[in-house]
Coordinates of C-alpha atoms in Angstrom, one line a residue:
M607 CA 37.6 6.0 -53.3
A608 CA 41.6 6.4 -52.2
L609 CA 43.1 9.6 -53.8
E610 CA 47.0 9.1 -55.4
V611 CA 48.4 12.2 -52.5
L612 CA 47.3 10.4 -49.8
D613 CA 47.9 6.7 -51.1
A614 CA 51.1 8.2 -51.9
L615 CA 51.9 9.4 -48.2
D616 CA 50.7 6.4 -46.1
S617 CA 53.3 4.4 -48.7
A618 CA 56.3 6.7 -49.1
R619 CA 59.5 5.3 -47.1
T620 CA 60.9 7.4 -44.1
Q621 CA 63.6 9.2 -45.3
W622 CA 65.4 12.7 -43.4
Y623 CA 62.5 15.6 -43.6
H624 CA 60.6 13.3 -41.4
V625 CA 62.9 13.0 -38.8
T626 CA 62.9 16.5 -38.8
A627 CA 59.0 18.0 -39.0
I628 CA 59.5 15.3 -35.5
V629 CA 62.9 17.4 -34.0
I630 CA 60.5 20.8 -35.3
A631 CA 57.1 19.7 -33.9
G632 CA 59.3 17.7 -30.7
M633 CA 61.0 20.9 -29.9
G634 CA 57.7 22.5 -29.0
F635 CA 57.0 19.6 -27.0
F636 CA 60.1 19.7 -25.3
T637 CA 59.3 23.6 -24.4
D638 CA 55.8 22.7 -22.9
A639 CA 57.2 20.5 -20.6
Y640 CA 59.9 22.3 -18.9
D641 CA 57.4 26.0 -19.2
L642 CA 54.6 23.2 -17.2
F643 CA 57.1 22.0 -15.1
C644 CA 60.2 23.8 -14.2
I645 CA 57.6 25.9 -12.2
S646 CA 57.5 23.3 -9.4
T647 CA 60.7 23.0 -8.3
V648 CA 61.4 26.4 -7.9
S649 CA 57.4 26.8 -6.0
K650 CA 59.3 26.2 -2.6
L651 CA 61.7 29.2 -3.2
L652 CA 58.8 31.6 -3.7
G653 CA 57.4 30.7 -0.7
R654 CA 60.4 31.4 1.6
L655 CA 61.1 34.5 -0.7
Y656 CA 57.5 36.1 -0.5
Y657 CA 56.1 34.6 1.8
F658 CA 58.9 34.9 5.0
D659 CA 57.1 34.6 9.3
P660 CA 59.7 35.4 11.5
N661 CA 57.4 33.7 14.3
S662 CA 57.3 30.4 11.9
Q663 CA 59.8 27.8 13.0
K664 CA 59.3 26.3 9.2
P665 CA 60.2 28.5 6.1
G666 CA 57.9 30.5 4.2
K667 CA 55.1 28.2 2.4
L668 CA 53.0 29.4 -0.3
P669 CA 49.3 29.8 1.1
P670 CA 47.6 26.7 -0.8
N671 CA 45.2 28.8 -2.6
V672 CA 48.7 30.6 -4.1
N673 CA 50.0 27.7 -4.4
N674 CA 47.5 26.2 -6.3
T675 CA 46.9 29.4 -8.6
V676 CA 51.2 29.4 -9.6
V677 CA 51.3 25.9 -10.2
G678 CA 48.0 25.5 -11.6
V679 CA 47.2 28.2 -13.8
A680 CA 49.3 27.6 -16.7
L681 CA 47.1 24.6 -16.7
V682 CA 44.3 26.6 -17.4
G683 CA 46.0 28.7 -19.8
T684 CA 47.0 25.3 -22.0
L685 CA 43.0 24.3 -22.1
A686 CA 41.7 27.7 -23.7
G687 CA 44.6 27.4 -25.7
Q688 CA 44.1 23.8 -26.9
L689 CA 40.6 24.6 -27.5
V690 CA 40.8 27.9 -29.7
F691 CA 44.0 26.4 -31.8
G692 CA 43.0 23.4 -32.3
W693 CA 39.8 24.6 -34.0
L694 CA 41.8 27.1 -35.3
G695 CA 43.8 24.3 -36.7
D696 CA 41.1 23.2 -39.0
K697 CA 39.8 26.6 -40.5
L698 CA 42.9 27.9 -40.9
G699 CA 45.2 25.1 -41.8
R700 CA 47.9 23.6 -39.6
K701 CA 50.6 26.0 -41.3
K702 CA 48.9 29.2 -39.9
V703 CA 48.8 28.9 -36.2
Y704 CA 51.5 26.9 -35.9
G705 CA 54.0 29.7 -35.4
M706 CA 51.7 31.9 -33.3
T707 CA 51.4 29.5 -30.7
L708 CA 55.4 29.3 -30.2
M709 CA 55.8 33.3 -30.4
L710 CA 53.3 32.7 -27.2
M711 CA 55.2 30.5 -25.5
V712 CA 58.9 32.7 -26.0
V713 CA 57.1 36.5 -24.7
C714 CA 55.6 34.4 -21.7
A715 CA 58.7 32.4 -20.5
I716 CA 60.4 35.6 -20.3
C717 CA 57.7 37.9 -19.2
S718 CA 57.2 35.1 -16.6
G719 CA 60.9 35.7 -15.4
L720 CA 60.3 39.3 -15.5
S721 CA 57.2 39.6 -13.2
F722 CA 57.2 42.6 -11.3
G723 CA 56.4 43.9 -7.9
S724 CA 57.1 45.6 -4.7
T725 CA 54.8 43.1 -2.8
A726 CA 53.7 39.4 -2.7
R727 CA 50.5 40.2 -3.9
S728 CA 51.7 42.1 -6.7
V729 CA 54.5 39.3 -8.4
M730 CA 52.1 36.6 -8.1
G731 CA 49.6 38.5 -10.0
T732 CA 52.0 39.1 -12.8
L733 CA 53.6 35.4 -12.7
C734 CA 50.3 34.4 -12.4
F735 CA 49.3 36.0 -15.5
F736 CA 51.9 35.5 -17.9
R737 CA 51.7 31.9 -16.9
F738 CA 48.4 31.8 -18.4
W739 CA 49.2 33.0 -21.6
L740 CA 52.6 30.7 -21.4
G741 CA 50.1 28.0 -21.7
F742 CA 47.5 29.6 -23.4
G743 CA 50.4 29.2 -26.7
I744 CA 51.3 25.5 -25.3
G745 CA 47.7 24.5 -25.2
G746 CA 48.1 25.1 -29.1
D747 CA 51.0 22.9 -29.6
Y748 CA 49.0 19.7 -28.8
P749 CA 46.6 20.1 -31.7
L750 CA 49.0 20.8 -33.9
S751 CA 52.2 19.1 -33.0
A752 CA 49.8 15.7 -33.0
T753 CA 47.5 16.5 -36.3
I754 CA 50.7 18.1 -38.2
M755 CA 52.8 14.8 -37.4
S756 CA 50.4 12.2 -38.7
E757 CA 49.0 13.4 -42.0
Y758 CA 53.4 13.4 -43.2
A759 CA 53.9 10.6 -41.3
N760 CA 53.2 6.9 -43.8
K761 CA 51.7 4.1 -42.0
R762 CA 53.9 1.6 -41.1
T763 CA 55.8 4.1 -38.7
R764 CA 52.6 6.9 -38.0
G765 CA 52.4 5.8 -34.1
A766 CA 56.2 5.6 -33.7
F767 CA 56.7 9.1 -34.8
I768 CA 54.1 10.9 -33.3
A769 CA 55.2 9.2 -30.6
A770 CA 58.4 10.3 -30.8
V771 CA 57.3 13.6 -31.1
F772 CA 55.3 13.3 -27.7
A773 CA 58.4 11.5 -26.5
M774 CA 60.4 15.3 -26.1
Q775 CA 58.4 15.9 -23.0
G776 CA 59.8 13.3 -21.5
V777 CA 62.8 15.3 -22.2
G778 CA 61.4 18.7 -21.6
I779 CA 60.6 17.3 -17.7
I780 CA 64.7 16.2 -17.3
F781 CA 65.8 19.7 -18.6
A782 CA 63.4 21.6 -15.9
G783 CA 65.0 19.4 -13.1
L784 CA 68.9 19.7 -14.4
V785 CA 68.7 23.5 -15.2
S786 CA 66.8 23.8 -11.7
M787 CA 69.9 21.5 -9.8
C788 CA 73.1 23.6 -11.9
M789 CA 71.7 27.0 -11.4
S790 CA 70.7 26.6 -7.4
R791 CA 73.9 24.6 -7.6
L792 CA 76.1 27.8 -8.8
F793 CA 74.6 30.1 -6.6
L794 CA 75.1 27.3 -4.1
W795 CA 78.6 28.1 -4.6
Y796 CA 79.0 31.5 -4.0
L797 CA 76.5 32.3 -2.0
D798 CA 76.3 29.5 0.5
A799 CA 73.9 29.7 3.8
P800 CA 73.4 28.6 7.1
P801 CA 70.1 26.2 7.1
Y802 CA 66.6 28.2 8.5
A803 CA 66.9 25.9 11.5
E804 CA 70.0 28.2 12.4
D805 CA 69.2 31.3 11.7
K806 CA 65.8 32.4 10.3
V807 CA 66.7 35.6 7.7
L808 CA 70.3 34.9 6.8
S809 CA 68.7 31.2 5.2
T810 CA 67.3 32.8 2.6
Q811 CA 69.2 34.1 0.3
P812 CA 68.5 38.0 -1.4
E813 CA 69.7 36.7 -4.8
A814 CA 67.3 33.7 -4.9
D815 CA 64.7 35.9 -6.7
F816 CA 66.7 35.4 -9.3
L817 CA 67.5 32.0 -9.6
W818 CA 63.3 31.3 -9.9
R819 CA 63.7 33.9 -12.8
I820 CA 66.1 32.8 -15.0
V821 CA 64.6 28.9 -14.9
L822 CA 61.5 30.6 -16.1
M823 CA 63.0 32.5 -19.3
V824 CA 65.7 29.8 -20.6
G825 CA 62.4 28.3 -21.2
A826 CA 62.3 30.3 -23.9
A827 CA 65.3 29.6 -25.5
P828 CA 64.2 26.2 -27.4
A829 CA 60.9 27.8 -28.4
L830 CA 62.8 30.2 -30.2
M831 CA 65.8 28.4 -32.0
T832 CA 62.8 26.6 -33.5
Y833 CA 60.3 29.2 -35.0
Y834 CA 62.0 29.8 -38.4
W835 CA 62.1 26.0 -39.0
R836 CA 58.1 25.5 -38.0
M837 CA 57.2 28.4 -40.7
K838 CA 59.3 27.1 -43.8
M839 CA 57.1 23.7 -43.3
P840 CA 54.5 23.3 -46.3
E841 CA 50.7 22.8 -45.0
T842 CA 49.8 19.0 -45.0
G843 CA 49.6 17.4 -48.2
R844 CA 46.7 16.2 -46.4
Y845 CA 44.6 19.0 -44.9
T846 CA 45.0 20.7 -48.8
A847 CA 43.6 18.6 -50.5
I848 CA 40.6 17.4 -48.3
V849 CA 39.3 20.7 -46.5
E850 CA 41.0 23.0 -49.0
G851 CA 40.2 20.3 -52.0
N852 CA 43.6 22.0 -54.0
A853 CA 45.0 18.5 -55.3
K854 CA 47.2 20.2 -57.5
Q855 CA 49.4 22.2 -54.7
A856 CA 48.9 18.6 -52.2
A857 CA 50.4 16.9 -54.6
A858 CA 52.9 19.7 -55.6
D859 CA 53.9 20.1 -51.7
M860 CA 54.3 16.2 -50.6
A861 CA 56.1 15.6 -53.9
R862 CA 58.8 18.6 -53.7
V863 CA 59.1 17.2 -49.4
L864 CA 58.9 13.6 -50.0
D865 CA 60.7 13.3 -52.7
I866 CA 58.0 11.5 -55.2
E867 CA 56.1 11.6 -58.1
I868 CA 51.8 12.3 -57.2
V869 CA 49.6 12.3 -59.8
A870 CA 46.5 14.9 -58.7
Q871 CA 43.5 14.2 -59.1
Q872 CA 40.8 17.3 -58.6
E873 CA 37.8 15.7 -59.7
K874 CA 38.3 12.5 -57.9
L875 CA 39.2 14.7 -54.5
A876 CA 35.6 16.7 -55.3
E877 CA 34.0 13.5 -55.2
F878 CA 35.5 12.7 -51.6
K879 CA 35.1 15.7 -50.0
A880 CA 31.0 14.9 -50.8
A881 CA 31.2 11.9 -49.3
N882 CA 32.4 13.0 -46.1
D883 CA 31.2 16.8 -46.0
Y884 CA 29.0 16.7 -42.4
P885 CA 30.3 19.0 -39.6
L886 CA 31.7 18.1 -36.3
L887 CA 27.8 19.1 -34.4
S888 CA 25.9 16.1 -36.4
D889 CA 23.8 13.0 -36.1
E890 CA 26.7 11.3 -39.2
F891 CA 29.4 12.4 -37.2
F892 CA 28.2 11.3 -33.8
Q893 CA 27.2 7.9 -35.1
R894 CA 30.1 7.7 -36.7
H895 CA 33.2 8.8 -34.0
G896 CA 31.0 10.1 -30.7
R897 CA 32.4 6.5 -29.1
H898 CA 36.0 7.1 -30.6
L899 CA 35.3 10.8 -29.0
I900 CA 34.0 9.8 -25.7
G901 CA 36.7 7.6 -25.1
T902 CA 39.7 9.4 -26.1
M903 CA 38.6 12.1 -23.9
S904 CA 37.5 10.4 -21.0
T905 CA 40.7 8.7 -21.1
W906 CA 42.8 11.4 -21.3
F907 CA 41.1 13.1 -18.5
L908 CA 41.4 9.8 -15.9
L909 CA 45.0 10.0 -17.4
D910 CA 46.2 13.5 -16.8
I911 CA 44.3 13.8 -12.8
A912 CA 47.1 11.1 -12.3
F913 CA 50.5 12.3 -14.2
Y914 CA 49.6 15.7 -13.1
S915 CA 49.8 14.6 -9.4
Q916 CA 52.9 12.7 -9.3
N917 CA 55.0 15.6 -11.0
L918 CA 53.0 18.5 -9.8
T919 CA 53.4 17.3 -5.8
Q920 CA 56.0 15.3 -5.7
K921 CA 57.6 18.6 -4.3
D922 CA 55.9 17.5 -1.0
I923 CA 56.1 14.0 -0.8
F924 CA 60.2 14.1 -1.2
P925 CA 60.3 15.5 2.2
A926 CA 58.1 13.4 3.4
I927 CA 59.4 10.3 2.8
G928 CA 62.9 11.7 3.4
L929 CA 64.5 11.4 0.2
I930 CA 65.6 14.8 0.6
K931 CA 66.0 16.6 3.9
K932 CA 63.3 18.4 5.9
E933 CA 62.4 22.1 5.2
P934 CA 64.1 23.6 8.5
Q935 CA 67.3 21.5 7.8
M936 CA 68.3 23.6 5.0
N937 CA 68.6 26.8 3.2
A938 CA 66.7 28.6 0.3
L939 CA 68.5 27.6 -2.3
D940 CA 69.9 24.2 -0.9
E941 CA 66.1 23.4 -1.4
V942 CA 66.0 23.9 -4.9
F943 CA 68.8 21.8 -5.2
Q944 CA 67.5 19.6 -3.7
T945 CA 63.8 18.8 -5.0
S946 CA 65.1 19.4 -8.4
R947 CA 68.2 16.2 -7.8
A948 CA 65.3 14.4 -6.9
M949 CA 63.2 14.8 -9.4
F950 CA 65.5 14.8 -12.1
V951 CA 66.5 11.1 -10.6
I952 CA 63.0 10.1 -11.3
A953 CA 62.9 11.5 -14.6
L954 CA 65.6 10.3 -16.3
F955 CA 65.4 6.6 -14.9
G956 CA 61.2 6.4 -14.8
T957 CA 59.4 9.0 -16.3
F958 CA 62.5 9.6 -19.5
P959 CA 62.2 5.3 -20.6
G960 CA 58.8 5.5 -20.8
Y961 CA 58.2 7.5 -23.7
W962 CA 60.8 6.3 -25.8
F963 CA 60.1 2.6 -24.7
T964 CA 56.6 3.6 -26.2
V965 CA 58.2 4.7 -29.8
F966 CA 60.0 1.6 -30.0
F967 CA 57.0 -0.5 -28.9
I968 CA 53.9 1.3 -30.3
E969 CA 53.8 -0.3 -33.8
R970 CA 54.8 -3.8 -32.4
I971 CA 52.1 -4.3 -29.7
G972 CA 49.5 -1.6 -31.2
R973 CA 48.4 1.4 -29.2
F974 CA 45.1 -0.2 -27.5
K975 CA 47.4 -2.6 -25.7
I976 CA 50.1 -0.4 -24.4
Q977 CA 47.0 2.3 -22.6
L978 CA 45.4 -0.8 -21.2
I979 CA 48.4 -2.1 -19.7
G980 CA 50.3 1.3 -18.3
F981 CA 46.9 2.2 -17.0
F982 CA 46.7 -1.0 -14.5
M983 CA 50.0 -1.7 -14.1
M984 CA 50.2 2.5 -13.0
S985 CA 46.7 1.4 -10.4
F986 CA 49.1 -1.4 -9.4
F987 CA 51.9 0.2 -8.5
M988 CA 50.3 3.0 -6.6
F989 CA 48.1 0.8 -4.1
V990 CA 50.2 -0.8 -3.3
I991 CA 52.4 2.6 -2.5
G992 CA 48.9 3.7 -0.3
V993 CA 48.5 0.1 1.4
K994 CA 52.7 -0.1 1.9
Y995 CA 52.8 3.7 3.0
E996 CA 53.9 4.0 6.5
Y997 CA 56.6 1.2 5.7
L998 CA 58.3 2.6 2.5
K999 CA 59.1 6.0 4.7
D1000 CA 61.3 4.7 6.5
N1001 CA 62.9 3.1 3.0
G1002 CA 63.1 5.7 0.3
N1003 CA 65.0 4.0 -2.3
L1004 CA 62.4 1.9 -2.5
F1005 CA 59.8 3.9 -2.4
A1006 CA 62.0 6.2 -5.2
L1007 CA 61.2 2.7 -7.7
L1008 CA 57.9 2.0 -7.2
Y1009 CA 57.0 6.0 -7.4
G1010 CA 59.3 5.7 -10.8
L1011 CA 57.3 2.7 -11.9
T1012 CA 54.4 4.9 -12.3
F1013 CA 55.9 7.0 -14.0
F1014 CA 57.8 4.4 -16.4
F1015 CA 54.1 2.8 -16.8
A1016 CA 52.0 6.1 -17.2
N1017 CA 54.7 6.9 -20.0
F1018 CA 54.7 3.6 -21.4
G1019 CA 51.4 3.2 -21.6
P1020 CA 48.7 5.7 -21.6
N1021 CA 50.5 9.7 -21.4
S1022 CA 51.8 8.5 -24.9
T1023 CA 48.9 6.7 -26.0
T1024 CA 46.3 9.5 -25.6
F1025 CA 48.2 11.8 -27.5
V1026 CA 48.9 9.6 -30.4
L1027 CA 44.8 8.2 -30.8
P1028 CA 42.9 11.1 -30.9
A1029 CA 45.4 12.2 -34.2
E1030 CA 44.2 9.2 -36.2
L1031 CA 41.3 8.1 -35.4
F1032 CA 38.9 11.1 -36.8
P1033 CA 38.6 12.4 -40.4
T1034 CA 40.9 15.7 -41.8
R1035 CA 38.1 18.5 -41.7
V1036 CA 38.2 17.8 -38.1
R1037 CA 41.4 16.1 -36.3
S1038 CA 43.0 19.7 -35.1
T1039 CA 39.5 20.1 -33.2
C1040 CA 39.1 16.2 -31.2
H1041 CA 42.6 16.3 -31.0
A1042 CA 42.3 19.7 -29.2
L1043 CA 38.5 18.3 -27.1
S1044 CA 40.2 15.5 -26.1
A1045 CA 43.8 17.3 -25.1
A1046 CA 41.5 19.6 -23.2
A1047 CA 39.4 17.0 -21.3
G1048 CA 43.7 15.8 -20.0
K1049 CA 43.9 19.3 -18.7
A1050 CA 40.5 19.4 -17.4
G1051 CA 41.9 16.1 -15.7
A1052 CA 45.1 18.2 -14.6
M1053 CA 43.1 21.2 -13.1
V1054 CA 41.9 18.8 -10.5
G1055 CA 45.4 17.1 -10.0
A1056 CA 46.8 21.2 -9.6
F1057 CA 43.5 22.0 -7.6
G1058 CA 42.4 19.1 -5.8
I1059 CA 44.5 16.4 -5.1
Q1060 CA 47.6 18.7 -4.4
N1061 CA 45.9 19.8 -1.4
Y1062 CA 45.8 16.7 -0.1
T1063 CA 49.8 16.5 -0.2
L1064 CA 50.8 19.9 1.1
S1065 CA 51.0 19.4 4.8
G1066 CA 52.9 16.2 3.9
E1067 CA 50.5 14.3 6.4
T1068 CA 51.3 10.3 6.0
S1069 CA 47.0 9.8 5.3
K1070 CA 46.8 12.0 3.1
I1071 CA 49.3 10.8 1.5
K1072 CA 48.1 7.5 1.4
R1073 CA 44.7 8.9 0.8
T1074 CA 45.8 10.3 -2.7
M1075 CA 47.7 7.1 -3.7
F1076 CA 44.7 5.4 -3.3
I1077 CA 42.8 7.9 -5.1
L1078 CA 45.0 7.6 -8.5
A1079 CA 45.2 4.0 -8.3
F1080 CA 41.0 3.9 -9.0
T1081 CA 41.3 6.8 -11.5
N1082 CA 43.2 4.9 -13.5
M1083 CA 41.5 2.1 -12.8
L1084 CA 38.6 3.5 -14.2
G1085 CA 41.1 5.1 -17.1
F1086 CA 41.7 1.4 -18.3
F1087 CA 38.0 0.3 -18.4
C1088 CA 37.3 3.3 -20.9
S1089 CA 39.7 2.7 -23.1
F1090 CA 37.8 -0.3 -24.5
L1091 CA 35.9 3.2 -26.1
V1092 CA 38.4 3.7 -28.4
T1093 CA 40.1 0.9 -31.3
E1094 CA 43.1 0.0 -32.3
T1095 CA 44.8 1.8 -35.4
K1096 CA 47.7 0.4 -36.1
G1097 CA 49.0 -0.2 -39.5
R1098 CA 46.0 2.0 -41.6
S1099 CA 45.6 5.2 -43.3
L1100 CA 44.5 7.2 -41.4
E1101 CA 41.3 7.6 -43.9
E1102 CA 40.6 4.2 -43.2
I1103 CA 40.4 5.0 -39.8
S1104 CA 38.4 7.5 -39.9
G1105 CA 35.6 6.0 -42.9
E1106 CA 37.1 8.8 -45.3
D1107 CA 37.7 6.4 -48.1
G1108 CA 33.8 4.9 -47.6
R1109 CA 35.1 2.0 -45.1
E1110 CA 33.6 2.5 -41.4
S1111 CA 36.3 3.3 -38.6
E1112 CA 35.4 -0.1 -36.5
L1113 CA 37.4 -2.4 -34.1
T1114 CA 40.5 -4.1 -36.7
P1115 CA 38.6 -7.2 -37.3
T1116 CA 40.1 -10.2 -34.8
P1117 CA 41.9 -12.5 -36.5
N1118 CA 38.6 -15.3 -36.3
D1119 CA 36.3 -12.3 -37.8
R1120 CA 39.2 -12.0 -41.1
V1121 CA 39.1 -16.4 -41.2
S1122 CA 35.0 -16.2 -41.2
N1123 CA 34.5 -12.8 -43.8
R1124 CA 37.0 -14.9 -46.6
Q1125 CA 35.3 -16.5 -50.3
P1126 CA 35.7 -19.8 -49.7
H1127 CA 38.1 -21.5 -52.2
T1128 CA 36.5 -24.1 -55.0
E1129 CA 38.4 -26.2 -56.5
T1130 CA 38.3 -26.0 -60.4
M1131 CA 38.5 -28.8 -62.3

């Protein structure tokens, strides 16, 4: 029951428009990652500025509940935004709500840096308010970008295109460390100060209050630059045809952007829609796709417990294992610089390569194998770090190598594939919603990391950091086993995967299955 507009999309050659779509959607993820992770580079500075205690032998520190809220509130907003915008993406169309998310991110990134008040409580309160709504906008980017890219791409390169959009998250994480590092170094050139151990008061430069605000507001720039181009993108042909039922418009839109001839098939489209007219909350949906939805939600949930715990707690782990100086040995700006530099190096050599390994190998190895390899290797390296932590504390370079490898296999692994698979496994009618449900489960896992796991590392105690590594190793192994609930999608059309074209959404046949299904060969005389 294939439609020509869908066949044309699946078989279209890779063109400049595909590259443009990757850049436009990818810049959203660049902004998402920057906004979510830049807070880790300046959260300790907030403690020095607003929670200074002259009687303490250590610099001011955000109280645990305040720290968890400042770092994690954007994740709460992201979860809510994923559900809301994911649902709207299926109801109103991908394009109509795509621009809303971007403008919300621009406004709230700027307002986060302008957090006002004269007391610690008022500044932290307004900061958390705007970061919640920043996260709300970020949340919409996940299902919409993934769905748009999957519905534009051809079936040969779809996985690589979606992974390339997500890989911009790695660039955003690097940029978060780079901006904080460069800005803090620039401030230090003009505003050097003694370390806290020598002078408790002068070690925190008052001008540092501008630094964290600038770092947060920089996140508005890339989102603002791509807003116009997002608004120029047409609705995806699959949504226009399958959901709106307008084959003529879908054919016209896709013929224009992909420079191909497409024939509208309105009558055939009506048959196609009638064969797939079942709602998300129905027995038929759960019989066809329930296992896959449980698989994508559970694996993303377990992955994000580990991934966000790693990213949000490294500021506490670095001084504990000697990658940067102890807090009393630094002034406020120097602490930002050293923390940002360590995060930048880990991201550049561990996080960033993993994303692009996925882009280059996902169509060769497949989503399923990459996810299994990633979960297993993350679990292995975290277990090794936990077992040998006392030794690694005295060997910072070896620790950085092992820690970097956990980031590498997170991204050349489930951090990328859990984003790709929900964009491919589900029917067009509910694709954005199902991706949103999966992503929201991931953010629930991230909240476990921000509000739970992070408590173990705040003190820098050896026993607690070891316990954290063992917990995360176990979490990743659970993710490994839950991955068997999903299926390989490589090389198949979206309609074949979801069963919309009349075929069931099942595991790709093995070579033995294919042999057994062949018709016996008979010779003719």
